[in-house]
mmCIF file of C-alpha atoms in Angstrom:
data_model
loop_
_atom_site.group_PDB
_atom_site.id
_atom_site.type_symbol
_atom_site.label_atom_id
_atom_site.label_comp_id
_atom_site.label_asym_id
_atom_site.label_seq_id
_atom_site.Cartn_x
_atom_site.Cartn_y
_atom_site.Cartn_z
ATOM 1 C CA MET A 1 -5.527 5.699 -1.951
ATOM 2 C CA PRO A 2 -2.008 4.511 -1.090
ATOM 3 C CA GLU A 3 -0.180 3.529 -4.264
ATOM 4 C CA LEU A 4 3.228 1.940 -4.779
ATOM 5 C CA PRO A 5 5.299 4.794 -3.281
ATOM 6 C CA GLU A 6 3.201 5.010 -0.110
ATOM 7 C CA VAL A 7 3.254 1.225 0.326
ATOM 8 C CA GLU A 8 6.997 1.070 -0.299
ATOM 9 C CA VAL A 9 7.654 3.838 2.239
ATOM 10 C CA THR A 10 5.441 1.944 4.675
ATOM 11 C CA ARG A 11 7.447 -1.233 4.051
ATOM 12 C CA GLU A 12 10.765 0.535 4.605
ATOM 13 C CA ARG A 13 9.700 2.242 7.827
ATOM 14 C CA ILE A 14 7.541 -0.451 9.427
ATOM 15 C CA GLY A 15 10.077 -3.174 8.685
ATOM 16 C CA PRO A 16 12.215 -2.568 11.811
ATOM 17 C CA ALA A 17 9.068 -2.739 13.963
ATOM 18 C CA LEU A 18 8.117 -6.142 12.525
ATOM 19 C CA VAL A 19 11.035 -8.167 11.222
ATOM 20 C CA GLY A 20 12.804 -10.357 13.744
ATOM 21 C CA ARG A 21 10.125 -9.986 16.416
ATOM 22 C CA ARG A 22 7.887 -12.713 17.862
ATOM 23 C CA ILE A 23 4.157 -12.028 18.110
ATOM 24 C CA ALA A 24 2.800 -12.314 21.661
ATOM 25 C CA ALA A 25 -0.790 -11.158 21.198
ATOM 26 C CA VAL A 26 -3.210 -10.257 18.407
ATOM 27 C CA HIS A 27 -6.068 -7.802 18.974
ATOM 28 C CA THR A 28 -8.815 -7.311 16.394
ATOM 29 C CA THR A 29 -12.220 -5.804 15.901
ATOM 30 C CA GLY A 30 -15.131 -8.096 14.970
ATOM 31 C CA LYS A 31 -15.715 -9.969 11.726
ATOM 32 C CA SER A 32 -16.034 -7.736 8.667
ATOM 33 C CA TYR A 33 -15.028 -7.538 5.020
ATOM 34 C CA PHE A 34 -11.735 -6.076 6.268
ATOM 35 C CA PHE A 35 -10.700 -9.579 7.375
ATOM 36 C CA LEU A 36 -10.242 -12.082 4.567
ATOM 37 C CA THR A 37 -9.010 -14.401 7.306
ATOM 38 C CA ALA A 38 -11.366 -14.480 10.287
ATOM 39 C CA PRO A 39 -10.183 -12.614 13.399
ATOM 40 C CA ASP A 40 -10.266 -15.732 15.587
ATOM 41 C CA ALA A 41 -8.081 -17.570 13.063
ATOM 42 C CA LEU A 42 -5.598 -14.690 13.058
ATOM 43 C CA ARG A 43 -5.385 -14.801 16.837
ATOM 44 C CA SER A 44 -4.837 -18.563 16.977
ATOM 45 C CA ARG A 45 -2.366 -18.804 14.079
ATOM 46 C CA LEU A 46 -0.237 -15.682 14.595
ATOM 47 C CA VAL A 47 0.568 -15.861 18.298
ATOM 48 C CA GLY A 48 4.052 -17.280 18.836
ATOM 49 C CA ARG A 49 5.168 -16.680 15.257
ATOM 50 C CA ARG A 50 8.299 -14.688 14.418
ATOM 51 C CA VAL A 51 8.327 -12.320 11.441
ATOM 52 C CA ARG A 52 11.188 -13.329 9.134
ATOM 53 C CA GLY A 53 10.823 -10.756 6.374
ATOM 54 C CA LEU A 54 8.638 -8.122 4.767
ATOM 55 C CA GLU A 55 8.251 -7.502 1.044
ATOM 56 C CA ARG A 56 6.021 -5.441 -1.213
ATOM 57 C CA LEU A 57 4.156 -6.925 -4.168
ATOM 58 C CA GLY A 58 2.406 -4.127 -6.051
ATOM 59 C CA LYS A 59 0.263 -2.419 -3.411
ATOM 60 C CA TYR A 60 0.393 -5.416 -1.049
ATOM 61 C CA LEU A 61 2.702 -5.965 1.917
ATOM 62 C CA VAL A 62 3.605 -9.592 2.606
ATOM 63 C CA ALA A 63 5.190 -10.598 5.920
ATOM 64 C CA ALA A 64 6.919 -13.985 5.921
ATOM 65 C CA LEU A 65 6.577 -15.910 9.194
ATOM 66 C CA ASP A 66 8.907 -18.512 10.682
ATOM 67 C CA ASP A 67 6.519 -21.431 10.039
ATOM 68 C CA GLY A 68 6.034 -20.681 6.339
ATOM 69 C CA GLN A 69 2.824 -18.708 6.712
ATOM 70 C CA ARG A 70 2.475 -15.308 5.047
ATOM 71 C CA LEU A 71 0.536 -12.356 6.406
ATOM 72 C CA VAL A 72 -0.812 -10.260 3.517
ATOM 73 C CA LEU A 73 -1.846 -6.651 4.152
ATOM 74 C CA HIS A 74 -3.486 -4.203 1.766
ATOM 75 C CA LEU A 75 -4.033 -0.597 2.805
ATOM 76 C CA GLY A 76 -7.092 -0.102 0.598
ATOM 77 C CA MET A 77 -8.179 3.537 0.381
ATOM 78 C CA THR A 78 -7.648 4.850 3.903
ATOM 79 C CA GLY A 79 -5.529 2.189 5.617
ATOM 80 C CA GLN A 80 -2.770 3.281 8.007
ATOM 81 C CA LEU A 81 -0.080 0.884 9.224
ATOM 82 C CA PHE A 82 2.121 2.320 11.938
ATOM 83 C CA ALA A 83 4.109 1.666 15.072
ATOM 84 C CA GLU A 84 2.701 2.270 18.530
ATOM 85 C CA GLY A 85 3.642 5.737 19.739
ATOM 86 C CA ALA A 86 3.343 7.428 16.344
ATOM 87 C CA ALA A 87 1.790 10.880 16.509
ATOM 88 C CA SER A 88 -0.081 12.562 13.675
ATOM 89 C CA VAL A 89 -3.383 14.378 13.311
ATOM 90 C CA ARG A 90 -4.050 12.043 10.364
ATOM 91 C CA LEU A 91 -4.377 9.188 12.872
ATOM 92 C CA LEU A 92 -7.217 10.945 14.696
ATOM 93 C CA SER A 93 -10.928 10.961 13.997
ATOM 94 C CA ALA A 94 -12.476 14.043 12.427
ATOM 95 C CA ALA A 95 -13.980 15.005 15.795
ATOM 96 C CA ALA A 96 -10.647 14.618 17.586
ATOM 97 C CA ARG A 97 -8.885 16.657 14.903
ATOM 98 C CA ALA A 98 -11.407 19.463 15.280
ATOM 99 C CA SER A 99 -10.871 19.694 19.029
ATOM 100 C CA LEU A 100 -7.073 19.554 18.854
ATOM 101 C CA ALA A 101 -5.046 22.729 19.219
ATOM 102 C CA PRO A 102 -3.229 23.656 15.967
ATOM 103 C CA GLU A 103 0.226 23.089 17.474
ATOM 104 C CA ALA A 104 -0.658 19.830 19.236
ATOM 105 C CA GLN A 105 0.483 16.379 18.071
ATOM 106 C CA ALA A 106 -1.300 13.932 20.326
ATOM 107 C CA ALA A 107 -0.004 10.355 20.406
ATOM 108 C CA PHE A 108 -2.429 7.882 18.920
ATOM 109 C CA ARG A 109 -4.690 5.783 21.116
ATOM 110 C CA PRO A 110 -6.407 2.733 19.561
ATOM 111 C CA ASP A 111 -9.965 3.546 18.487
ATOM 112 C CA ALA A 112 -12.911 1.784 16.850
ATOM 113 C CA HIS A 113 -11.114 1.970 13.486
ATOM 114 C CA THR A 114 -8.024 0.141 14.756
ATOM 115 C CA HIS A 115 -8.864 -3.272 13.351
ATOM 116 C CA LEU A 116 -5.578 -5.085 13.994
ATOM 117 C CA ARG A 117 -2.887 -4.695 16.633
ATOM 118 C CA LEU A 118 0.138 -6.936 17.043
ATOM 119 C CA ASP A 119 1.991 -7.027 20.363
ATOM 120 C CA PHE A 120 5.411 -8.629 20.688
ATOM 121 C CA GLU A 121 7.233 -10.760 23.227
ATOM 122 C CA ASP A 122 10.051 -8.236 23.622
ATOM 123 C CA GLY A 123 7.603 -5.736 25.134
ATOM 124 C CA GLY A 124 8.491 -3.073 22.588
ATOM 125 C CA PRO A 125 6.058 -0.975 20.544
ATOM 126 C CA GLY A 126 3.231 -2.818 18.867
ATOM 127 C CA VAL A 127 2.156 -2.480 15.238
ATOM 128 C CA LEU A 128 -1.335 -1.216 14.406
ATOM 129 C CA PHE A 129 -3.476 -1.315 11.279
ATOM 130 C CA ARG A 130 -6.183 1.357 11.254
ATOM 131 C CA ASP A 131 -8.709 1.864 8.476
ATOM 132 C CA VAL A 132 -11.706 4.175 8.743
ATOM 133 C CA ARG A 133 -13.473 2.863 5.636
ATOM 134 C CA LYS A 134 -12.408 -0.787 6.022
ATOM 135 C CA PHE A 135 -11.459 -1.242 2.366
ATOM 136 C CA GLY A 136 -8.088 -2.536 3.531
ATOM 137 C CA LYS A 137 -7.548 -6.274 3.743
ATOM 138 C CA VAL A 138 -5.844 -8.791 6.057
ATOM 139 C CA LEU A 139 -5.202 -12.300 4.763
ATOM 140 C CA LEU A 140 -3.151 -15.088 6.347
ATOM 141 C CA LEU A 141 -1.844 -17.709 3.915
ATOM 142 C CA GLY A 142 -0.725 -21.138 5.063
ATOM 143 C CA PRO A 143 2.637 -22.619 3.983
ATOM 144 C CA GLY A 144 2.607 -22.966 0.198
ATOM 145 C CA GLU A 145 -0.891 -21.475 -0.090
ATOM 146 C CA ARG A 146 -1.475 -19.133 -3.004
ATOM 147 C CA THR A 147 -3.991 -16.379 -3.653
ATOM 148 C CA GLU A 148 -5.224 -14.851 -6.889
ATOM 149 C CA ARG A 149 -4.789 -11.423 -5.334
ATOM 150 C CA LEU A 150 -1.019 -11.849 -5.637
ATOM 151 C CA GLU A 151 -0.847 -14.293 -8.545
ATOM 152 C CA ARG A 152 -2.649 -11.953 -10.936
ATOM 153 C CA LEU A 153 -0.329 -8.997 -10.390
ATOM 154 C CA GLY A 154 1.501 -7.737 -13.457
ATOM 155 C CA VAL A 155 5.033 -6.371 -13.684
ATOM 156 C CA ASP A 156 5.954 -4.022 -10.847
ATOM 157 C CA ALA A 157 5.804 -0.322 -11.746
ATOM 158 C CA LEU A 158 9.415 0.067 -10.617
ATOM 159 C CA ARG A 159 10.530 -2.539 -13.167
ATOM 160 C CA VAL A 160 8.162 -1.965 -16.080
ATOM 161 C CA THR A 161 9.799 -1.385 -19.462
ATOM 162 C CA GLY A 162 8.590 0.195 -22.648
ATOM 163 C CA ALA A 163 8.485 -3.273 -24.204
ATOM 164 C CA ASP A 164 6.225 -4.510 -21.396
ATOM 165 C CA LEU A 165 3.875 -1.604 -21.876
ATOM 166 C CA TYR A 166 3.838 -1.808 -25.663
ATOM 167 C CA ALA A 167 3.062 -5.538 -25.592
ATOM 168 C CA ALA A 168 0.148 -4.937 -23.208
ATOM 169 C CA ALA A 169 -1.165 -1.953 -25.203
ATOM 170 C CA ARG A 170 -1.145 -3.425 -28.708
ATOM 171 C CA ARG A 171 -4.576 -3.666 -30.321
ATOM 172 C CA ARG A 172 -6.222 -2.492 -27.075
ATOM 173 C CA ARG A 173 -9.009 0.085 -27.378
ATOM 174 C CA VAL A 174 -9.078 0.854 -23.657
ATOM 175 C CA ALA A 175 -7.733 4.278 -22.643
ATOM 176 C CA ILE A 176 -4.011 4.279 -21.904
ATOM 177 C CA LYS A 177 -4.646 5.561 -18.375
ATOM 178 C CA SER A 178 -7.023 2.669 -17.719
ATOM 179 C CA LEU A 179 -4.304 0.289 -18.880
ATOM 180 C CA LEU A 180 -1.856 1.827 -16.397
ATOM 181 C CA LEU A 181 -4.403 1.317 -13.615
ATOM 182 C CA ASP A 182 -4.914 -2.368 -14.460
ATOM 183 C CA GLN A 183 -2.997 -4.165 -11.706
ATOM 184 C CA SER A 184 -2.740 -7.302 -13.837
ATOM 185 C CA VAL A 185 -0.703 -5.272 -16.344
ATOM 186 C CA ILE A 186 1.321 -2.964 -14.082
ATOM 187 C CA ALA A 187 1.285 -3.520 -10.330
ATOM 188 C CA GLY A 188 1.391 -0.498 -8.060
ATOM 189 C CA ALA A 189 0.241 2.438 -10.165
ATOM 190 C CA GLY A 190 -2.923 4.340 -9.293
ATOM 191 C CA ASN A 191 -4.556 7.629 -10.215
ATOM 192 C CA ILE A 192 -1.854 9.927 -8.858
ATOM 193 C CA TYR A 193 1.151 8.348 -10.529
ATOM 194 C CA ALA A 194 -0.627 7.354 -13.739
ATOM 195 C CA ASP A 195 -1.625 11.013 -14.194
ATOM 196 C CA GLU A 196 1.868 12.255 -13.360
ATOM 197 C CA ALA A 197 3.556 9.803 -15.731
ATOM 198 C CA LEU A 198 1.199 10.573 -18.614
ATOM 199 C CA PHE A 199 1.708 14.301 -18.122
ATOM 200 C CA LEU A 200 5.479 13.907 -18.053
ATOM 201 C CA ALA A 201 5.428 11.744 -21.193
ATOM 202 C CA GLY A 202 3.058 14.129 -22.984
ATOM 203 C CA ILE A 203 0.388 11.499 -23.654
ATOM 204 C CA ARG A 204 -3.333 12.246 -23.387
ATOM 205 C CA PRO A 205 -4.863 9.919 -20.750
ATOM 206 C CA ARG A 206 -7.912 9.081 -22.868
ATOM 207 C CA ARG A 207 -5.988 8.050 -25.965
ATOM 208 C CA ALA A 208 -6.605 4.419 -26.928
ATOM 209 C CA ALA A 209 -3.756 2.263 -25.643
ATOM 210 C CA GLY A 210 -3.347 0.666 -29.057
ATOM 211 C CA ARG A 211 -2.578 4.071 -30.569
ATOM 212 C CA VAL A 212 0.383 4.726 -28.276
ATOM 213 C CA SER A 213 3.566 4.100 -30.248
ATOM 214 C CA GLN A 214 6.467 1.918 -29.177
ATOM 215 C CA ARG A 215 8.603 4.998 -28.644
ATOM 216 C CA GLU A 216 5.894 6.634 -26.549
ATOM 217 C CA CYS A 217 5.529 3.469 -24.475
ATOM 218 C CA GLY A 218 9.235 3.703 -23.707
ATOM 219 C CA SER A 219 8.852 7.319 -22.623
ATOM 220 C CA LEU A 220 5.804 6.487 -20.539
ATOM 221 C CA ALA A 221 7.482 3.587 -18.739
ATOM 222 C CA ALA A 222 10.487 5.786 -17.960
ATOM 223 C CA ALA A 223 8.206 8.583 -16.742
ATOM 224 C CA LEU A 224 6.275 6.211 -14.486
ATOM 225 C CA GLN A 225 9.475 4.949 -12.889
ATOM 226 C CA GLN A 226 10.738 8.506 -12.486
ATOM 227 C CA VAL A 227 7.678 9.805 -10.639
ATOM 228 C CA VAL A 228 7.334 6.682 -8.502
ATOM 229 C CA ARG A 229 10.984 6.794 -7.419
ATOM 230 C CA ARG A 230 10.779 10.499 -6.682
ATOM 231 C CA SER A 231 7.673 9.981 -4.578
ATOM 232 C CA ILE A 232 9.429 7.273 -2.572
ATOM 233 C CA GLU A 233 12.319 9.681 -2.000
ATOM 234 C CA THR A 234 9.939 12.316 -0.643
ATOM 235 C CA GLY A 235 7.944 9.908 1.536
ATOM 236 C CA GLY A 236 4.889 9.481 -0.695
ATOM 237 C CA SER A 237 1.824 11.680 -1.048
ATOM 238 C CA SER A 238 -0.045 12.795 2.073
ATOM 239 C CA ILE A 239 -3.268 14.293 0.760
ATOM 240 C CA SER A 240 -5.915 13.037 3.163
ATOM 241 C CA ASP A 241 -5.310 9.911 5.252
ATOM 242 C CA TYR A 242 -1.853 8.649 4.308
ATOM 243 C CA VAL A 243 0.822 8.925 6.967
ATOM 244 C CA ALA A 244 4.092 7.007 7.228
ATOM 245 C CA PRO A 245 4.494 4.437 10.038
ATOM 246 C CA ASP A 246 6.554 6.885 12.081
ATOM 247 C CA GLY A 247 3.844 9.552 11.924
ATOM 248 C CA ARG A 248 5.535 11.704 9.286
ATOM 249 C CA ASP A 249 3.725 13.088 6.258
ATOM 250 C CA GLY A 250 4.927 12.515 2.741
ATOM 251 C CA ALA A 251 5.856 15.505 0.583
ATOM 252 C CA TYR A 252 5.332 14.438 -3.016
ATOM 253 C CA GLN A 253 1.948 16.175 -3.168
ATOM 254 C CA ASP A 254 3.904 19.445 -3.280
ATOM 255 C CA GLU A 255 5.599 18.378 -6.549
ATOM 256 C CA ARG A 256 2.621 17.059 -8.489
ATOM 257 C CA ARG A 257 2.053 18.570 -11.903
#
């Protein structure tokens, strides 16, 4: 599942393909739990809008539009957000991968799992959102509209401090790893980086959060930031489905402890 580093790398690399461009057409698959905003509403409300900015909130990407709307994207477990023309075997179906020569890198062609495609007025490459398992999410918020999905997020994993962690952990019987995975406490961490941070800090994942000392919380917060920043530097973790928007794999999986 893409965690903070993979989403941040996606934000950095997909930004130039989105920001400053005006949407000319929106292509979707049919209604499903992938779309928190109905496909027909996306098509009617997005066409003609210019993307003003792109930010990351925890594991969410939020594109600000010129009329005050916000397009919220979540990659879920197997979501892939990339620019048209990207080439990677990770963008192909299992059957297509099996039939591909080992040295080949076929350019992606939209398939049944390509649930959202944005085309732009400048005629340049479109942006595609593909998700085999459809646990990803697309939500369009009107001007000033809020959603609990964003409102409930805790402090970002890149900014969490030992004091933040200690305050959240006090008198809690839940395992410290479970606390790290709680997005209302720390936004962005998942299994990979929670495990890495706990290992680096020398803290057993199943220890009750309330038994982690203030000093240990400081070490754990520093460790979490360290592994997250290093993963961003290396392009994230490409273990199964994750691929950067330009088709490149991440490399952090080679450094995991």
